[in-house]
């Protein structure tokens, strides 16, 4: 069940908007009811109330990953994003290979575009990601262990410092375990050893003590070897005083497979460690072509994800990996699959959206 709308949640979002940087303030309001003349011209029922945006259905952050180029160049994309979501995640613009493709030469254009949008529209920002075995620059491979250690520290410090106080949460390390629960054989693991993850969290915390710091991974929505390994690591790190504040569950799902069993109870066991939990990259793909039956199953999956987060008090965020099929990573990654998002390519809400939003 959805949580009831709460006035203090709305006031909190309003305050966040009102405290946006001077000169960049844009107060977002709910769409007004159509006037009779406008309704007649458009075919809209003048008596039908506008739907409540997703961000106003809950006290949690409701977010979407964003493509920086679409954010800058597509007015309709930006408009729906602004209306519906309270948080944004840079899809690629904050990854190491994008920020520093050549050693010592940073390109902040995409990341700054996301941050500028967030400032202008009073949005929270999730930083993604500081250290990942993919999308890191190739020049890292030529470094010795000691050089790599100092370089990772410098990278984390430089990026986190740049946006200090402005990014709510960082995915500090991303996908550090194999499916069998062993450490992934990344350049960081090979050269820096088991302690590199704790170091990464400490360095990020030193750079911005106000940011919430997460470990993030996929295929962890149920109890399995990987989720158990993350659970044991988080428990151990916190016992050592390492500043781990949250666990991110990517939840890239497919209707070709069953919904993760025990998803809510799995979120709860991590929350019971004393950390926040977040759904960070949700999408639900299907084998094409799209059918009504597939859309209905997809809607079931999205509803169960949403409701599970609502039911766990320390689940603080529901973020999708893109909100429209126009800019989904799925077709380019999974052959013959797609239609994974809440909105279609024309930015129309799909049954999954309507299922989690009773006002639609």
Short mmCIF file of C-alpha atoms in Angstrom, two decimals:
data_model
loop_
_atom_site.label_atom_id
_atom_site.label_comp_id
_atom_site.label_asym_id
_atom_site.label_seq_id
_atom_site.Cartn_x
_atom_site.Cartn_y
_atom_site.Cartn_z
CA UNK A 1 0.00 0.00 0.00
CA UNK A 2 1.10 3.54 -0.71
CA UNK A 3 1.88 5.76 2.24
CA UNK A 4 -0.63 8.54 2.78
CA UNK A 5 0.45 11.95 1.47
CA UNK A 6 2.04 13.91 4.29
CA UNK A 7 2.06 17.65 4.62
CA UNK A 8 5.50 17.75 6.20
CA UNK A 9 6.95 15.92 3.20
CA UNK A 10 5.57 18.55 0.86
CA UNK A 11 6.83 21.34 3.10
CA UNK A 12 10.28 19.76 3.14
CA UNK A 13 10.44 19.73 -0.63
CA UNK A 14 9.16 23.32 -0.75
CA UNK A 15 11.86 24.45 1.65
CA UNK A 16 14.50 22.71 -0.43
CA UNK A 17 13.35 24.59 -3.49
CA UNK A 18 13.16 27.95 -1.70
CA UNK A 19 16.74 27.58 -0.51
CA UNK A 20 18.10 26.99 -4.02
CA UNK A 21 20.96 29.25 -5.13
CA UNK A 22 20.02 32.90 -5.64
CA UNK A 23 19.19 33.68 -9.23
CA UNK A 24 18.58 30.02 -10.03
CA UNK A 25 15.28 29.61 -8.20
CA UNK A 26 12.46 27.92 -10.08
CA UNK A 27 9.55 26.92 -7.87
CA UNK A 28 7.73 23.90 -9.25
CA UNK A 29 3.97 23.77 -8.78
CA UNK A 30 1.39 21.14 -9.64
CA UNK A 31 -0.21 21.57 -13.07
CA UNK A 32 -3.34 23.72 -12.97
CA UNK A 33 -6.70 22.38 -14.04
CA UNK A 34 -7.46 23.03 -17.68
CA UNK A 35 -9.70 26.01 -18.42
CA UNK A 36 -13.00 25.18 -20.17
CA UNK A 37 -11.83 26.74 -23.45
CA UNK A 38 -8.48 24.97 -23.36
CA UNK A 39 -10.13 21.68 -22.40
CA UNK A 40 -12.58 21.92 -25.26
CA UNK A 41 -9.77 22.61 -27.73
CA UNK A 42 -7.67 19.72 -26.47
CA UNK A 43 -10.40 17.22 -25.73
CA UNK A 44 -9.51 17.16 -22.02
CA UNK A 45 -12.32 16.79 -19.47
CA UNK A 46 -12.42 20.18 -17.71
CA UNK A 47 -13.63 18.49 -14.52
CA UNK A 48 -10.81 15.93 -14.38
CA UNK A 49 -8.15 16.85 -11.79
CA UNK A 50 -4.49 16.77 -12.75
CA UNK A 51 -2.64 13.71 -11.52
CA UNK A 52 -0.35 13.97 -8.51
CA UNK A 53 3.32 13.75 -9.54
CA UNK A 54 5.25 10.73 -8.32
CA UNK A 55 7.46 12.92 -6.14
CA UNK A 56 4.42 14.03 -4.14
CA UNK A 57 3.14 10.52 -3.42
CA UNK A 58 5.75 9.76 -0.77
CA UNK A 59 8.25 11.26 1.63
CA UNK A 60 11.00 9.27 -0.11
CA UNK A 61 13.20 10.65 -2.87
CA UNK A 62 11.77 9.67 -6.25
CA UNK A 63 14.41 9.87 -8.91
CA UNK A 64 15.54 9.05 -12.40
CA UNK A 65 18.90 8.62 -14.04
CA UNK A 66 19.32 11.36 -16.63
CA UNK A 67 21.24 11.65 -19.87
CA UNK A 68 23.02 15.00 -19.78
CA UNK A 69 22.55 15.61 -23.51
CA UNK A 70 18.79 15.00 -23.33
CA UNK A 71 18.57 17.23 -20.27
CA UNK A 72 20.10 20.08 -22.23
CA UNK A 73 18.52 19.54 -25.65
CA UNK A 74 15.00 18.09 -25.12
CA UNK A 75 12.47 20.44 -23.57
CA UNK A 76 9.72 17.82 -23.27
CA UNK A 77 12.10 15.35 -21.59
CA UNK A 78 13.21 18.02 -19.12
CA UNK A 79 9.64 19.14 -18.43
CA UNK A 80 8.33 15.69 -17.46
CA UNK A 81 11.43 15.02 -15.40
CA UNK A 82 10.92 18.28 -13.52
CA UNK A 83 7.24 17.63 -12.89
CA UNK A 84 7.51 14.02 -11.74
CA UNK A 85 10.81 13.51 -9.91
CA UNK A 86 12.51 14.99 -6.83
CA UNK A 87 15.96 13.50 -7.45
CA UNK A 88 18.31 12.92 -10.38
CA UNK A 89 21.28 10.63 -10.99
CA UNK A 90 23.83 11.30 -13.71
CA UNK A 91 23.60 8.25 -15.95
CA UNK A 92 27.17 8.49 -17.27
CA UNK A 93 28.43 12.03 -16.77
CA UNK A 94 30.03 11.40 -13.35
CA UNK A 95 31.80 8.15 -14.23
CA UNK A 96 35.58 8.23 -14.16
CA UNK A 97 36.17 7.57 -17.88
CA UNK A 98 33.91 10.51 -18.75
CA UNK A 99 35.31 12.90 -16.16
CA UNK A 100 39.02 12.18 -16.69
CA UNK A 101 39.62 10.34 -19.99
CA UNK A 102 43.19 11.63 -20.01
CA UNK A 103 45.22 11.77 -16.83
CA UNK A 104 44.88 15.14 -15.14
CA UNK A 105 42.47 16.50 -17.78
CA UNK A 106 38.95 16.73 -16.39
CA UNK A 107 35.80 17.31 -18.43
CA UNK A 108 33.08 18.57 -16.09
CA UNK A 109 30.61 19.64 -18.78
CA UNK A 110 28.12 16.80 -18.44
CA UNK A 111 28.30 16.56 -14.66
CA UNK A 112 27.97 20.33 -14.32
CA UNK A 113 24.92 20.30 -16.63
CA UNK A 114 23.19 17.84 -14.30
CA UNK A 115 24.15 19.89 -11.24
CA UNK A 116 23.02 23.16 -12.87
CA UNK A 117 19.63 21.59 -13.62
CA UNK A 118 19.33 20.33 -10.04
CA UNK A 119 20.15 23.76 -8.62
CA UNK A 120 17.69 25.52 -10.89
CA UNK A 121 14.85 23.15 -10.07
CA UNK A 122 15.51 22.28 -6.44
CA UNK A 123 16.29 18.62 -7.12
CA UNK A 124 18.30 16.30 -4.93
CA UNK A 125 21.26 14.58 -6.61
CA UNK A 126 22.60 11.04 -6.32
CA UNK A 127 26.26 10.80 -7.39
CA UNK A 128 27.08 7.78 -9.52
CA UNK A 129 29.71 6.39 -9.27
CA UNK A 130 33.16 7.04 -7.80
CA UNK A 131 34.88 3.66 -8.32
CA UNK A 132 33.70 0.96 -10.73
CA UNK A 133 35.46 -1.84 -12.58
CA UNK A 134 33.86 -0.58 -15.80
CA UNK A 135 34.03 2.86 -17.39
CA UNK A 136 37.28 3.80 -15.77
CA UNK A 137 40.02 5.33 -17.96
CA UNK A 138 42.45 2.95 -19.60
CA UNK A 139 45.47 4.82 -18.30
CA UNK A 140 44.82 3.37 -14.84
CA UNK A 141 46.11 0.02 -16.11
CA UNK A 142 49.64 1.40 -16.44
CA UNK A 143 49.92 2.49 -12.80
CA UNK A 144 51.78 0.68 -10.06
CA UNK A 145 49.91 -0.30 -6.89
CA UNK A 146 51.16 2.73 -4.97
CA UNK A 147 50.36 5.06 -7.88
CA UNK A 148 46.89 3.56 -8.23
CA UNK A 149 46.16 4.02 -4.54
CA UNK A 150 47.13 7.70 -4.58
CA UNK A 151 45.25 8.19 -7.86
CA UNK A 152 42.02 6.66 -6.52
CA UNK A 153 42.27 8.85 -3.44
CA UNK A 154 42.89 11.94 -5.57
CA UNK A 155 39.99 11.11 -7.90
CA UNK A 156 37.51 10.59 -5.06
CA UNK A 157 38.67 13.73 -3.28
CA UNK A 158 38.58 15.89 -6.42
CA UNK A 159 35.12 14.80 -7.55
CA UNK A 160 33.44 14.81 -4.15
CA UNK A 161 35.02 18.14 -3.20
CA UNK A 162 33.76 19.78 -6.37
CA UNK A 163 30.15 19.17 -5.37
CA UNK A 164 30.59 19.20 -1.59
CA UNK A 165 27.31 19.89 0.19
CA UNK A 166 25.29 19.52 -3.02
CA UNK A 167 25.19 15.77 -3.63
CA UNK A 168 22.95 13.97 -1.17
CA UNK A 169 24.32 10.46 -1.69
CA UNK A 170 27.26 8.87 -3.50
CA UNK A 171 27.60 5.37 -4.87
CA UNK A 172 31.17 5.11 -3.61
CA UNK A 173 31.86 1.61 -4.92
CA UNK A 174 29.79 -0.15 -7.55
CA UNK A 175 29.47 -3.88 -8.31
CA UNK A 176 32.44 -5.14 -6.28
CA UNK A 177 31.23 -8.74 -5.90
CA UNK A 178 30.73 -11.68 -8.25
CA UNK A 179 27.48 -13.63 -8.20
CA UNK A 180 29.09 -16.33 -6.03
CA UNK A 181 29.97 -13.79 -3.33
CA UNK A 182 33.68 -13.56 -4.09
CA UNK A 183 35.41 -10.22 -4.64
CA UNK A 184 35.34 -9.11 -8.26
CA UNK A 185 38.76 -9.38 -9.90
CA UNK A 186 39.01 -5.68 -10.74
CA UNK A 187 42.16 -3.61 -11.12
CA UNK A 188 41.38 -2.13 -7.71
CA UNK A 189 41.04 -5.49 -5.99
CA UNK A 190 44.14 -6.96 -7.66
CA UNK A 191 46.48 -4.07 -6.95
CA UNK A 192 45.09 -2.60 -3.71
CA UNK A 193 43.82 -5.67 -1.83
CA UNK A 194 40.75 -6.12 0.35
CA UNK A 195 41.21 -2.83 2.20
CA UNK A 196 40.59 -0.62 -0.81
CA UNK A 197 36.81 -0.47 -0.27
CA UNK A 198 37.14 0.81 3.30
CA UNK A 199 39.70 3.35 2.10
CA UNK A 200 37.35 4.58 -0.64
CA UNK A 201 34.60 5.23 1.89
CA UNK A 202 36.97 7.02 4.27
CA UNK A 203 38.30 9.25 1.50
CA UNK A 204 34.80 10.13 0.30
CA UNK A 205 33.71 10.97 3.83
CA UNK A 206 36.73 13.21 4.35
CA UNK A 207 35.90 15.06 1.13
CA UNK A 208 32.25 15.65 2.09
CA UNK A 209 31.16 14.64 5.61
CA UNK A 210 27.54 15.58 4.80
CA UNK A 211 27.07 13.08 1.94
CA UNK A 212 25.50 9.66 2.49
CA UNK A 213 27.85 6.96 1.21
CA UNK A 214 26.57 3.75 -0.45
CA UNK A 215 27.72 0.44 -1.81
CA UNK A 216 25.66 -0.36 -4.92
CA UNK A 217 25.10 -3.61 -6.86
CA UNK A 218 22.73 -5.65 -9.06
CA UNK A 219 21.04 -9.05 -8.57
CA UNK A 220 20.94 -8.46 -4.83
CA UNK A 221 17.20 -8.13 -4.32
CA UNK A 222 16.89 -11.57 -2.77
CA UNK A 223 19.00 -13.60 -0.36
CA UNK A 224 21.82 -15.13 -2.39
CA UNK A 225 25.60 -15.44 -2.29
CA UNK A 226 26.18 -11.91 -3.55
CA UNK A 227 23.69 -10.19 -1.25
CA UNK A 228 25.05 -12.19 1.69
CA UNK A 229 28.59 -11.07 0.84
CA UNK A 230 27.49 -7.43 0.74
CA UNK A 231 25.62 -7.88 4.01
CA UNK A 232 28.70 -9.34 5.69
CA UNK A 233 30.96 -6.60 4.28
CA UNK A 234 28.68 -3.76 5.39
CA UNK A 235 28.35 -5.25 8.87
CA UNK A 236 32.12 -5.67 9.13
CA UNK A 237 32.93 -2.19 7.83
CA UNK A 238 30.50 -0.55 10.22
CA UNK A 239 31.96 -2.51 13.14
CA UNK A 240 35.33 -1.02 12.13
CA UNK A 241 33.87 2.50 12.10
CA UNK A 242 34.03 2.86 8.32
CA UNK A 243 31.44 5.47 7.19
CA UNK A 244 29.09 3.24 5.18
CA UNK A 245 25.64 4.81 5.34
CA UNK A 246 23.60 2.88 2.81
CA UNK A 247 23.15 -0.02 0.41
CA UNK A 248 21.85 0.53 -3.11
CA UNK A 249 19.80 -2.13 -4.89
CA UNK A 250 19.88 -1.63 -8.65
CA UNK A 251 16.86 -3.88 -9.40
CA UNK A 252 17.25 -4.22 -13.16
CA UNK A 253 14.45 -6.77 -13.60
CA UNK A 254 12.93 -8.72 -16.49
CA UNK A 255 9.43 -10.11 -16.73
CA UNK A 256 11.01 -13.21 -18.29
CA UNK A 257 12.11 -14.09 -14.75
CA UNK A 258 10.19 -14.28 -11.51
CA UNK A 259 10.03 -11.26 -9.23
CA UNK A 260 12.79 -11.52 -6.58
CA UNK A 261 11.49 -13.63 -3.72
CA UNK A 262 11.57 -12.01 -0.30
CA UNK A 263 12.51 -8.61 -1.73
CA UNK A 264 10.99 -6.58 1.10
CA UNK A 265 12.43 -8.76 3.86
CA UNK A 266 15.83 -8.56 2.18
CA UNK A 267 15.69 -4.75 2.22
CA UNK A 268 14.69 -4.94 5.87
CA UNK A 269 17.62 -7.15 6.91
CA UNK A 270 20.05 -4.57 5.52
CA UNK A 271 18.14 -1.73 7.17
CA UNK A 272 18.44 -3.63 10.45
CA UNK A 273 22.22 -3.18 10.19
CA UNK A 274 21.58 0.52 10.83
CA UNK A 275 21.99 1.75 7.25
CA UNK A 276 19.62 3.29 4.75
CA UNK A 277 18.57 1.26 1.73
CA UNK A 278 17.62 2.57 -1.69
CA UNK A 279 16.29 1.31 -5.00
CA UNK A 280 18.81 3.02 -7.25
CA UNK A 281 18.44 1.86 -10.87
CA UNK A 282 15.04 0.24 -11.30
CA UNK A 283 13.73 -0.84 -14.67
CA UNK A 284 11.68 -3.83 -15.82
CA UNK A 285 12.44 -5.01 -19.35
CA UNK A 286 10.46 -7.36 -21.60
CA UNK A 287 11.04 -9.33 -24.78
CA UNK A 288 9.62 -7.35 -27.67
CA UNK A 289 7.05 -6.83 -29.10
CA UNK A 290 5.09 -5.12 -26.36
CA UNK A 291 1.68 -6.61 -25.51
CA UNK A 292 -0.98 -5.62 -23.01
CA UNK A 293 -0.23 -8.76 -21.01
CA UNK A 294 3.47 -7.92 -20.79
CA UNK A 295 2.70 -4.34 -19.76
CA UNK A 296 0.43 -5.65 -17.02
CA UNK A 297 3.14 -7.97 -15.69
CA UNK A 298 5.61 -5.10 -15.82
CA UNK A 299 3.18 -2.97 -13.83
CA UNK A 300 2.96 -5.73 -11.19
CA UNK A 301 6.76 -5.72 -10.81
CA UNK A 302 7.03 -1.94 -10.51
CA UNK A 303 4.20 -1.87 -7.96
CA UNK A 304 5.89 -4.52 -5.84
CA UNK A 305 9.18 -2.62 -5.90
CA UNK A 306 7.48 0.63 -4.93
CA UNK A 307 5.42 -0.95 -2.17
CA UNK A 308 8.41 -2.80 -0.71
CA UNK A 309 10.35 0.45 -0.40
CA UNK A 310 7.35 2.17 1.15
CA UNK A 311 7.04 -0.63 3.70
CA UNK A 312 10.65 -0.41 4.94
CA UNK A 313 11.14 2.70 7.04
CA UNK A 314 14.82 3.05 6.10
CA UNK A 315 14.18 2.72 2.37
CA UNK A 316 14.70 6.35 1.46
CA UNK A 317 14.76 6.38 -2.35
CA UNK A 318 13.04 4.94 -5.40
CA UNK A 319 15.08 5.80 -8.51
CA UNK A 320 14.60 4.38 -12.00
CA UNK A 321 17.39 3.99 -14.54
CA UNK A 322 15.86 6.46 -16.94
CA UNK A 323 12.17 7.20 -16.90
CA UNK A 324 11.36 6.98 -20.63
CA UNK A 325 11.88 4.28 -23.25
CA UNK A 326 13.22 7.06 -25.49
CA UNK A 327 16.51 6.96 -23.57
CA UNK A 328 16.74 3.45 -22.13
CA UNK A 329 19.98 1.47 -22.04
CA UNK A 330 18.11 -1.82 -22.38
CA UNK A 331 17.73 -2.22 -26.19
CA UNK A 332 21.46 -1.68 -26.70
CA UNK A 333 22.37 -4.16 -23.96
CA UNK A 334 19.79 -6.96 -24.17
CA UNK A 335 19.09 -8.16 -27.70
CA UNK A 336 15.40 -8.13 -28.58
CA UNK A 337 14.33 -6.55 -25.29
CA UNK A 338 13.16 -3.10 -24.26
CA UNK A 339 10.16 -1.04 -23.12
CA UNK A 340 11.59 -1.09 -19.58
CA UNK A 341 10.60 2.34 -18.28
CA UNK A 342 7.58 4.02 -16.68
CA UNK A 343 6.97 6.27 -19.71
CA UNK A 344 7.00 5.33 -23.39
CA UNK A 345 9.09 6.99 -26.10
CA UNK A 346 6.50 9.76 -26.51
CA UNK A 347 6.61 10.43 -22.74
CA UNK A 348 3.16 8.96 -22.13
CA UNK A 349 2.76 7.17 -18.78
CA UNK A 350 2.50 3.41 -19.11
CA UNK A 351 0.39 0.99 -17.03
CA UNK A 352 3.31 0.63 -14.60
CA UNK A 353 3.15 4.35 -13.86
CA UNK A 354 -0.60 4.21 -13.38
CA UNK A 355 -0.26 1.24 -11.07
CA UNK A 356 2.01 3.04 -8.59
CA UNK A 357 0.20 6.35 -8.94
CA UNK A 358 -3.47 6.00 -7.92
CA UNK A 359 -4.21 9.58 -8.99
CA UNK A 360 -3.28 8.93 -12.64
#
